[in-house]
Coordinates of N, CA and C in Angstrom, one line a residue:
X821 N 235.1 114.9 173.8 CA 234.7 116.3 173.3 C 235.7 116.8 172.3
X822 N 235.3 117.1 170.8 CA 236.2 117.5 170.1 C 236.6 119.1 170.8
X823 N 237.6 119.4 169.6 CA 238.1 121.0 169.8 C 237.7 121.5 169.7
X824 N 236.5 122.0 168.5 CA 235.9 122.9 168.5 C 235.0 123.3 169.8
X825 N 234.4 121.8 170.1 CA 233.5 122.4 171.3 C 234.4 122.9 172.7
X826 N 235.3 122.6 172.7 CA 236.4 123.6 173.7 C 236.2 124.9 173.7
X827 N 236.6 125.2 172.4 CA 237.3 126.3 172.4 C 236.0 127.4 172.2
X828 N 235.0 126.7 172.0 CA 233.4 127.6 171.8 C 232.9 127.8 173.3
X829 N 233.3 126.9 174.4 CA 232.7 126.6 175.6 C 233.6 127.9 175.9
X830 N 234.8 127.4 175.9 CA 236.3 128.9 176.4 C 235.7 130.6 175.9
X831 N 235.1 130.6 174.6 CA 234.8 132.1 174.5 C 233.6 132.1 175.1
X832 N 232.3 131.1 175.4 CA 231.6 131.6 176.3 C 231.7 131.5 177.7
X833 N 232.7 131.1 178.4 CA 233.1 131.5 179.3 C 233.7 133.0 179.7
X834 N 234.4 133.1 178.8 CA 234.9 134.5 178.7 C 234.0 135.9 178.5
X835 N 233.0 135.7 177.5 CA 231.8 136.6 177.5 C 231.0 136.4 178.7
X836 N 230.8 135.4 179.4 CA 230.0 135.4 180.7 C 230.8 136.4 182.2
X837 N 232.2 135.9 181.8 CA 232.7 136.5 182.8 C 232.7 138.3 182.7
X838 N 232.6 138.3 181.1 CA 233.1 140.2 180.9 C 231.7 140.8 181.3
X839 N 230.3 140.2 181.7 CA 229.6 140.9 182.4 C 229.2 140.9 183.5
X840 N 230.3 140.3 184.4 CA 230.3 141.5 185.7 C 231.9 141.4 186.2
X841 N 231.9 141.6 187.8 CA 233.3 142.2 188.2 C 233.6 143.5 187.6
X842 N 234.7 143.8 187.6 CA 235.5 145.0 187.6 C 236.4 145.4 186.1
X843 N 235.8 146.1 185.4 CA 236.9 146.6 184.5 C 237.4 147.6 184.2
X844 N 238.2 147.8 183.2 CA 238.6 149.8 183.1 C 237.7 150.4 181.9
X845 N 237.7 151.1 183.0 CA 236.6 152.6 181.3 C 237.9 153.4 181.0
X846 N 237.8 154.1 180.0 CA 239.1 155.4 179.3 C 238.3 156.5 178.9
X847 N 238.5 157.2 179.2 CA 237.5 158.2 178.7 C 238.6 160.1 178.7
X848 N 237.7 161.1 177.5 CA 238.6 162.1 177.0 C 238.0 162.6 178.5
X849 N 239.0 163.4 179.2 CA 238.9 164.3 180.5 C 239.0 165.6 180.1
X850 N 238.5 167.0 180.4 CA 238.3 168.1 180.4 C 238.2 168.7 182.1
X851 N 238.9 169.5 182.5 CA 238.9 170.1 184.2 C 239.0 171.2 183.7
X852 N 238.4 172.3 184.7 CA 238.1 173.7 184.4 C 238.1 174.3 185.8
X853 N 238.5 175.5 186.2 CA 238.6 176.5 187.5 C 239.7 176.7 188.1
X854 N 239.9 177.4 188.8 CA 240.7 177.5 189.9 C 240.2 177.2 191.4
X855 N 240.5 176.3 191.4 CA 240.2 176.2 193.1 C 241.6 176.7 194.1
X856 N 241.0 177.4 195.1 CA 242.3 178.1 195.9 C 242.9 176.8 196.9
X857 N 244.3 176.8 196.3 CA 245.0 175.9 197.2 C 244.6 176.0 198.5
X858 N 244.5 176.8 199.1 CA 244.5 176.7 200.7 C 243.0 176.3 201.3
X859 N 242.4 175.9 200.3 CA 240.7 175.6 200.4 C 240.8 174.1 200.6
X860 N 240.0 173.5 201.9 CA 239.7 172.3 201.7 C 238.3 172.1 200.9
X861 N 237.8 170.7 200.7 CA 236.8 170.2 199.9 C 235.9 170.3 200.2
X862 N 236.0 170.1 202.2 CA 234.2 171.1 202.8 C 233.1 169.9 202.0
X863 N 232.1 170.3 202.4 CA 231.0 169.8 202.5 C 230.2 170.2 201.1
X864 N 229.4 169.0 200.5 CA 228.5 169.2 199.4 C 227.1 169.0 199.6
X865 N 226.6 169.4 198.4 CA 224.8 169.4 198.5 C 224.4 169.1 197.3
X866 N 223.6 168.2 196.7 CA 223.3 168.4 195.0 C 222.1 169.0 194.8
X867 N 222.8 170.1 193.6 CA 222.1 171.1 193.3 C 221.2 170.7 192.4
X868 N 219.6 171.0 192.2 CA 218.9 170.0 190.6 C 218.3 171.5 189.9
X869 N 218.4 171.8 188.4 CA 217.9 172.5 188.1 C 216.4 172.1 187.7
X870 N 215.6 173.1 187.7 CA 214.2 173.3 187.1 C 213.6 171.8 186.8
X871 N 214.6 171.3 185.3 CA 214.2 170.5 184.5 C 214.6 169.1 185.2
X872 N 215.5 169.2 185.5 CA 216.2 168.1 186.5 C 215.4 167.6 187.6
X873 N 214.2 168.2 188.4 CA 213.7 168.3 189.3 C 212.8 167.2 188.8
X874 N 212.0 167.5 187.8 CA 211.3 166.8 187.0 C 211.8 165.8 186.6
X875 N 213.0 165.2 186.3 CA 213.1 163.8 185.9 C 213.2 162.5 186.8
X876 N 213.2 161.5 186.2 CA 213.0 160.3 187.8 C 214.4 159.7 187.9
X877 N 215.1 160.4 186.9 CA 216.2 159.1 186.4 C 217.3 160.5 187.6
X878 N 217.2 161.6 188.0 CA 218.1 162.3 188.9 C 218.8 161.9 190.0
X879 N 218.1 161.2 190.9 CA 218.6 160.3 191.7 C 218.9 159.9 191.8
X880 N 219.0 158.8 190.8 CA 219.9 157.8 190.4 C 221.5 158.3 189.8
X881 N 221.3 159.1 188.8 CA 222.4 160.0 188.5 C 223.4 160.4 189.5
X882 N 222.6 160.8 190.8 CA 223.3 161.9 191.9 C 224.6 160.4 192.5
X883 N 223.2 159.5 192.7 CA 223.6 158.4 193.5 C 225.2 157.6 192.8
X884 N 225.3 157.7 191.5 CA 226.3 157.0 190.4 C 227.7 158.0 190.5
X885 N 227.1 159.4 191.2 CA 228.2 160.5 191.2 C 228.7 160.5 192.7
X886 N 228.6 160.1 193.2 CA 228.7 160.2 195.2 C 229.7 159.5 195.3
X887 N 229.9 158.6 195.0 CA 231.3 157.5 195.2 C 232.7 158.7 195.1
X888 N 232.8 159.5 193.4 CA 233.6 159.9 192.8 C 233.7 161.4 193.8
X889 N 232.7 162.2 194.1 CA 232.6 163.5 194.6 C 233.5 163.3 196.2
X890 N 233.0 161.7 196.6 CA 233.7 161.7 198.0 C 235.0 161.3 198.1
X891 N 235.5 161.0 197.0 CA 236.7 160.6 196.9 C 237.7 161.2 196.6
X892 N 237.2 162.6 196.0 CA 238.1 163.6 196.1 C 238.4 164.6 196.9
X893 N 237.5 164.3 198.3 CA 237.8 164.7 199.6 C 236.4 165.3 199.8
X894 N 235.4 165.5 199.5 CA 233.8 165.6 200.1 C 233.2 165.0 200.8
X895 N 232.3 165.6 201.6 CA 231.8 165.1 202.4 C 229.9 165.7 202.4
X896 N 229.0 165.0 202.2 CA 227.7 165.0 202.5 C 227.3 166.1 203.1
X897 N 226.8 167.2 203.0 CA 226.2 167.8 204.3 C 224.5 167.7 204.5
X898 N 224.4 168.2 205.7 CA 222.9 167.9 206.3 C 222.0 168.4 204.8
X899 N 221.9 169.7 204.4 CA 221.4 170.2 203.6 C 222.0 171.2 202.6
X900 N 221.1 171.9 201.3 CA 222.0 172.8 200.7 C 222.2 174.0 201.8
X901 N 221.4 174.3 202.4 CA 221.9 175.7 202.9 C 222.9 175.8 203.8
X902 N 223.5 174.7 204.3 CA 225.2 174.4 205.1 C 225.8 174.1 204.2
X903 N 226.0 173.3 203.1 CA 227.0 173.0 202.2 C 227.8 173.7 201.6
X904 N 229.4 173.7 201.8 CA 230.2 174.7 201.3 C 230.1 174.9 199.7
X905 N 229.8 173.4 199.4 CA 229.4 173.9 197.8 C 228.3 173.1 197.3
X906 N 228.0 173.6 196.0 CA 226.7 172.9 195.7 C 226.7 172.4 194.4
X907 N 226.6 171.0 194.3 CA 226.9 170.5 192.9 C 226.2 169.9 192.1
X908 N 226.3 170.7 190.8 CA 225.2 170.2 189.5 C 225.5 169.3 188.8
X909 N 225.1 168.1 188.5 CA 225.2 167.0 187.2 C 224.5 166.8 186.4
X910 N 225.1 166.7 185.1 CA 224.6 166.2 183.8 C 225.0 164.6 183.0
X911 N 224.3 164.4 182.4 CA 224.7 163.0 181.6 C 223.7 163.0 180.3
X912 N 224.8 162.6 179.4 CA 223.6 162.3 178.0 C 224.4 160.9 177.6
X913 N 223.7 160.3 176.5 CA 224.3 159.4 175.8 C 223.4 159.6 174.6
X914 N 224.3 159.8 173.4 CA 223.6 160.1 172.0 C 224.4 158.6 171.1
X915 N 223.0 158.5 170.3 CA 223.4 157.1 169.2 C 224.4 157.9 168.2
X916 N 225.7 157.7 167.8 CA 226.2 158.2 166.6 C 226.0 157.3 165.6
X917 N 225.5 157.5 164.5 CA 225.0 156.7 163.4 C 226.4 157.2 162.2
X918 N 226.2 156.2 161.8 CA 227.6 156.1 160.8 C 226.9 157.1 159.5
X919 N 228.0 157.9 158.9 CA 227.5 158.9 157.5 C 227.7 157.9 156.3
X920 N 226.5 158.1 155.7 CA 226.5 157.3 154.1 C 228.0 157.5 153.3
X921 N 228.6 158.8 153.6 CA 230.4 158.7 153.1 C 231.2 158.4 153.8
X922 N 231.2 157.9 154.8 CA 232.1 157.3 155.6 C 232.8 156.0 154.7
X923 N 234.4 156.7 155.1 CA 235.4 155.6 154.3 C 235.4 154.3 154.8
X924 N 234.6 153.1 154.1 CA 234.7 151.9 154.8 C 236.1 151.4 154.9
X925 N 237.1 151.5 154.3 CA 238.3 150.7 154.0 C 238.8 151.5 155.7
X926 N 238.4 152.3 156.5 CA 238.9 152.8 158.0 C 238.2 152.2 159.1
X927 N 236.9 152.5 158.8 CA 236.1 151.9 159.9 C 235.4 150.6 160.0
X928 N 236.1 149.9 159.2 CA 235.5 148.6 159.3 C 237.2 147.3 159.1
X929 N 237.7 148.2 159.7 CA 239.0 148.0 159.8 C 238.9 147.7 161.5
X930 N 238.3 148.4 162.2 CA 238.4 147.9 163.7 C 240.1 148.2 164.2
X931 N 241.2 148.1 163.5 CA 242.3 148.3 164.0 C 242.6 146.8 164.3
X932 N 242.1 145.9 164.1 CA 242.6 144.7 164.5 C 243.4 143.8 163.0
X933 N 244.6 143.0 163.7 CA 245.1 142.5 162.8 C 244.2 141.3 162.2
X934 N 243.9 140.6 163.6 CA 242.5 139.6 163.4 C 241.6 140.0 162.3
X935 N 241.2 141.1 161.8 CA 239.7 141.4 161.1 C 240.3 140.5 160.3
X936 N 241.8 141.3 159.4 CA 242.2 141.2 158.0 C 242.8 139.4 158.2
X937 N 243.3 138.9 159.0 CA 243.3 137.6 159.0 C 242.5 136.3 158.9
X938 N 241.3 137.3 159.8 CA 240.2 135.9 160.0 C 239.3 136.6 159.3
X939 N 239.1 137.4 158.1 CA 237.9 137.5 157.4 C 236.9 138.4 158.5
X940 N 237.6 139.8 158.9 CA 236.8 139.9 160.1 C 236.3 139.5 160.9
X941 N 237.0 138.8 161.9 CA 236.1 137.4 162.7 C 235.0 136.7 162.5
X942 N 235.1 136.9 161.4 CA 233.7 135.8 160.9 C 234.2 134.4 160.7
X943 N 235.8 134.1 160.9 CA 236.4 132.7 161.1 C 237.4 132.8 162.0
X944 N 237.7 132.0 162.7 CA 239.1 131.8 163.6 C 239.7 130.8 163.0
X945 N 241.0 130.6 163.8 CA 241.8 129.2 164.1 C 241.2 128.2 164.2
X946 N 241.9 127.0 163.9 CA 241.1 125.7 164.0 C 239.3 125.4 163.6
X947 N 239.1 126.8 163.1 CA 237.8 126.6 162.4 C 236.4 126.9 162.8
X948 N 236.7 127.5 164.3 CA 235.9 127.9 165.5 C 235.2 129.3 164.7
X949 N 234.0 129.4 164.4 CA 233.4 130.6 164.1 C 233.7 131.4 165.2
X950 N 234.1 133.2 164.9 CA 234.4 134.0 165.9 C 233.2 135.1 165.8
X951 N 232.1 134.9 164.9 CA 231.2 136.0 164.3 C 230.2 136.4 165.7
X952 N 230.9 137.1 166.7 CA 230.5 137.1 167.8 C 229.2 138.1 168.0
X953 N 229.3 139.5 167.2 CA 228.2 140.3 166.8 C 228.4 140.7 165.3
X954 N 227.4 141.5 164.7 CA 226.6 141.7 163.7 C 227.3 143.1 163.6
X955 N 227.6 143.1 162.0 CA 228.4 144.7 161.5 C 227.4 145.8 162.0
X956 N 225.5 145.3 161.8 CA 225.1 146.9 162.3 C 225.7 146.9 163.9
X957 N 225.6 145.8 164.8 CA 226.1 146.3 165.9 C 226.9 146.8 166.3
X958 N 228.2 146.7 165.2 CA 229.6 147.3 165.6 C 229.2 148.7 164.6
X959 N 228.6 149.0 163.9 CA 228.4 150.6 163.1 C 227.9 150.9 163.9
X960 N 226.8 151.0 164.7 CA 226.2 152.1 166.0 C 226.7 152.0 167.2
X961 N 227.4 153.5 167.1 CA 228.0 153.8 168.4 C 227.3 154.5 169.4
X962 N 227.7 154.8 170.7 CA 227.1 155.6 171.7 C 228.1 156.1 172.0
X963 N 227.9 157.7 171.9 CA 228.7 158.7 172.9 C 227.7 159.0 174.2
X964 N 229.0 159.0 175.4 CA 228.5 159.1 176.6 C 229.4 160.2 177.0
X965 N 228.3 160.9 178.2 CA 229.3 162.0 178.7 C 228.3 162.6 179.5
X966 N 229.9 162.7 180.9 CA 228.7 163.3 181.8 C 229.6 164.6 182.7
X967 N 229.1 165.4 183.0 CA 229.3 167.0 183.6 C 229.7 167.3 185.2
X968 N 229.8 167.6 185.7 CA 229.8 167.7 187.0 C 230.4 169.7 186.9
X969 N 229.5 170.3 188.1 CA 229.6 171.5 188.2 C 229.4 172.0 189.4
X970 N 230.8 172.5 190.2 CA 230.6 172.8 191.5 C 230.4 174.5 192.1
X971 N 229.8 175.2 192.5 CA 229.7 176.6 192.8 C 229.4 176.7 194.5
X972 N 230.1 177.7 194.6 CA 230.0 178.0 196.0 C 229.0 178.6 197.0
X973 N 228.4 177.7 197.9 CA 227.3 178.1 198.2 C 226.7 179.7 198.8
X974 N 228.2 180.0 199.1 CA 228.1 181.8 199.9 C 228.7 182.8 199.1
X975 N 228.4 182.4 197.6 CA 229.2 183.1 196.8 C 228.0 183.5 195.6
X976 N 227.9 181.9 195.3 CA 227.2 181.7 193.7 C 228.1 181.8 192.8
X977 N 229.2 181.7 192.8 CA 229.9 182.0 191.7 C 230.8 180.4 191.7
X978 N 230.4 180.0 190.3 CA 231.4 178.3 189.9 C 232.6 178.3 190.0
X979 N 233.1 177.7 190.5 CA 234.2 177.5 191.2 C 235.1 175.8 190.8
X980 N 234.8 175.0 190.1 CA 234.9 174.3 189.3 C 234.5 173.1 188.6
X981 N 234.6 172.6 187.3 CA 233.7 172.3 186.2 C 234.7 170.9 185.5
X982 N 234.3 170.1 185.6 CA 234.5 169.0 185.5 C 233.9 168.2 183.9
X983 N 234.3 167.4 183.0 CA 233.6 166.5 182.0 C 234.4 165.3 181.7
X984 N 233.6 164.3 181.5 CA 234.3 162.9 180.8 C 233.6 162.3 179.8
X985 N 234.2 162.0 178.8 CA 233.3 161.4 177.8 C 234.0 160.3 177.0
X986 N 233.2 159.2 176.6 CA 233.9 157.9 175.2 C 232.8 157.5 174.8
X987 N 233.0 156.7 174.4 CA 232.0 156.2 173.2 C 232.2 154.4 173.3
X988 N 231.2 154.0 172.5 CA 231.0 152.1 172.9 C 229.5 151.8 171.9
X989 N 229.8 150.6 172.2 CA 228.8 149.9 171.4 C 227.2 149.6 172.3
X990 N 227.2 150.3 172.9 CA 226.2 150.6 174.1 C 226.0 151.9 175.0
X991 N 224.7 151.7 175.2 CA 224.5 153.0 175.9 C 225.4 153.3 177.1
X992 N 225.4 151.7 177.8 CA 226.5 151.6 178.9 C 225.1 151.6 180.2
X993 N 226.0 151.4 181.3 CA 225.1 150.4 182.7 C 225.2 151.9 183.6
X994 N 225.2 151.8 185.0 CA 225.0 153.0 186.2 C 226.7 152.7 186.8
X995 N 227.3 151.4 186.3 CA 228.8 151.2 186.5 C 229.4 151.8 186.0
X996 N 229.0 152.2 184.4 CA 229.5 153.3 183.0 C 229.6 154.2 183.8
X997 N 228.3 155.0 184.3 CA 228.5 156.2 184.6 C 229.0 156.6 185.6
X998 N 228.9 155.6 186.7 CA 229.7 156.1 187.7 C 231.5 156.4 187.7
X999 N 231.7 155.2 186.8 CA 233.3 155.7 186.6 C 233.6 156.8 185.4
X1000 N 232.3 157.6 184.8 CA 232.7 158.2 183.9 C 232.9 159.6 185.1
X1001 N 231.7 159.1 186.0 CA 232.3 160.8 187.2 C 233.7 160.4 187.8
X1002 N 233.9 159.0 187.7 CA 235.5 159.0 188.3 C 236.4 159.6 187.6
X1003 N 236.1 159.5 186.0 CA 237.4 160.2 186.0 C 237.3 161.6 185.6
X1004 N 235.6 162.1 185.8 CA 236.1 163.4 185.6 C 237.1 163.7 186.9
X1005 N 236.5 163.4 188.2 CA 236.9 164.3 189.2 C 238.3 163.5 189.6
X1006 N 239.0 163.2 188.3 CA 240.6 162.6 188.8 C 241.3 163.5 189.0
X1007 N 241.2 164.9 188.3 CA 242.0 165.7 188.5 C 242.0 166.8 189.8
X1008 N 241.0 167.2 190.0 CA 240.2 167.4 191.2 C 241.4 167.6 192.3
X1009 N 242.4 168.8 193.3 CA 241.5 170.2 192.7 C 242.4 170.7 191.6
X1010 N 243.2 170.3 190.5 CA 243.7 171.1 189.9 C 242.2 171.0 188.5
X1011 N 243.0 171.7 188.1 CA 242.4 171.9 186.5 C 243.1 171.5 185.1
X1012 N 242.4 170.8 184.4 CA 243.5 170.7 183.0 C 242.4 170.7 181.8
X1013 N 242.4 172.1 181.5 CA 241.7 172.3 180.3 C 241.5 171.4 179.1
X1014 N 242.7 170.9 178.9 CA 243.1 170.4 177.6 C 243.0 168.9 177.8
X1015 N 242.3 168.7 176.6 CA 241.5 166.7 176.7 C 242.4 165.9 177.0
X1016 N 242.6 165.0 178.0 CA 243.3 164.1 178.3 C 243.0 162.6 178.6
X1017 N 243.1 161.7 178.4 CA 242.7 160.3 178.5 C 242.9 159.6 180.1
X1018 N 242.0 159.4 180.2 CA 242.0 159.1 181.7 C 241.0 157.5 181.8
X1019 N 241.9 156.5 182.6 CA 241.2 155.5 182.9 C 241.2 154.9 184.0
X1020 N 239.7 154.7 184.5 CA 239.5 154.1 185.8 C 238.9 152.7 185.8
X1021 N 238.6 152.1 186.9 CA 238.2 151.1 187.1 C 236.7 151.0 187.5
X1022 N 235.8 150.4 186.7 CA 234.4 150.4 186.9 C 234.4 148.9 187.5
X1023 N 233.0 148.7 188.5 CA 232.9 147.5 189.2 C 231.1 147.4 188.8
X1024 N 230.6 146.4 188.2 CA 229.4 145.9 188.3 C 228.8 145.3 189.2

């Protein structure tokens, strides 16, 4: 077996393995509220608004957020009307399309030393083609981002507000989203207004 066919077999091994198991997401963090120190985490309920009620994909959503909610000390309760708090989620994913004046000499730079050595990976070492996807696929991005909003069931008044968001060359899987609620609720119970990078570990 020459080298090429090695080294072509080695990167599809490697792309077979990057879709599944466990990897890290990064994503910008935003925490909002005051939660009172002497408050435990108590019991939750998920809240669905109007429109929410009506979609099929909610459940699934709730279900991607449960891992993250219980892990910052929650616990399930029977229904909303015992649950200390009650919690609302959101998620969008919008295609960002590249602007007709967008400076190519930045974004098509990738940040890699490789582009500018290997002709953009359109060649490797030893002669192994690396043209592993297509420029439109690397120009269309996805921003993802999802919400989490907790209020107090004997109060009604929000009590803390959670967001995580990044971006990729895909809309991303229910793995995406579940670790995107991971790392809103990293900070969980403090708050930190100000965008901070936060990365967790997603499992497929």
């Amino acid at each position: 077996m020459d080298k090429t066919r090695v080294l072509l077999g080695i990167v599809a091994a490697a792309s077979l393995a990057a879709c599944s198991g466990p990897y890290m997401v990064s994503a910008d963090v935003n925490s909002y509220g005051a939660w009172p120190a002497d408050r435990a985490a108590g019991t939750y309920a998920f809240e669905r608004l109007p429109s929410q009620q009506l979609s099929p994909r909610q459940a699934e959503l709730e279900e991607s957020a449960r891992a993250a909610i219980e892990k910052a000390g929650f616990k399930p309760a029977a229904d909303s009307k015992t649950a200390d708090v009650l919690v609302n989620l959101g998620a969008r994913v919008s295609p960002a399309e590249r602007a007709p004046w967008d400076d190519p000499l930045w974004w098509r730079w990738r940040g890699s030393y490789s582009y500018w050595r290997h002709g953009g990976l359109y060649g490797g070492p030893f002669g192994v083609p690396w043209r592993m996807q297509s420029d439109a696929l690397y120009d269309r991005r996805f921003e993802r981002e999802v919400a989490v909003l907790m209020r107090d069931r004997a109060s009604n008044e929000p009590i803390y507000e959670a967001r995580a968001s990044n971006d990729g060359i895909s809309a991303g899987d229910t793995a995406l989203v579940s670790a995107l609620f991971s790392a809103a609720m990293s900070d969980f119970p403090k708050a930190q207004p100000e965008s901070h990078r936060v990365s967790v570990q997603a499992v497929r």
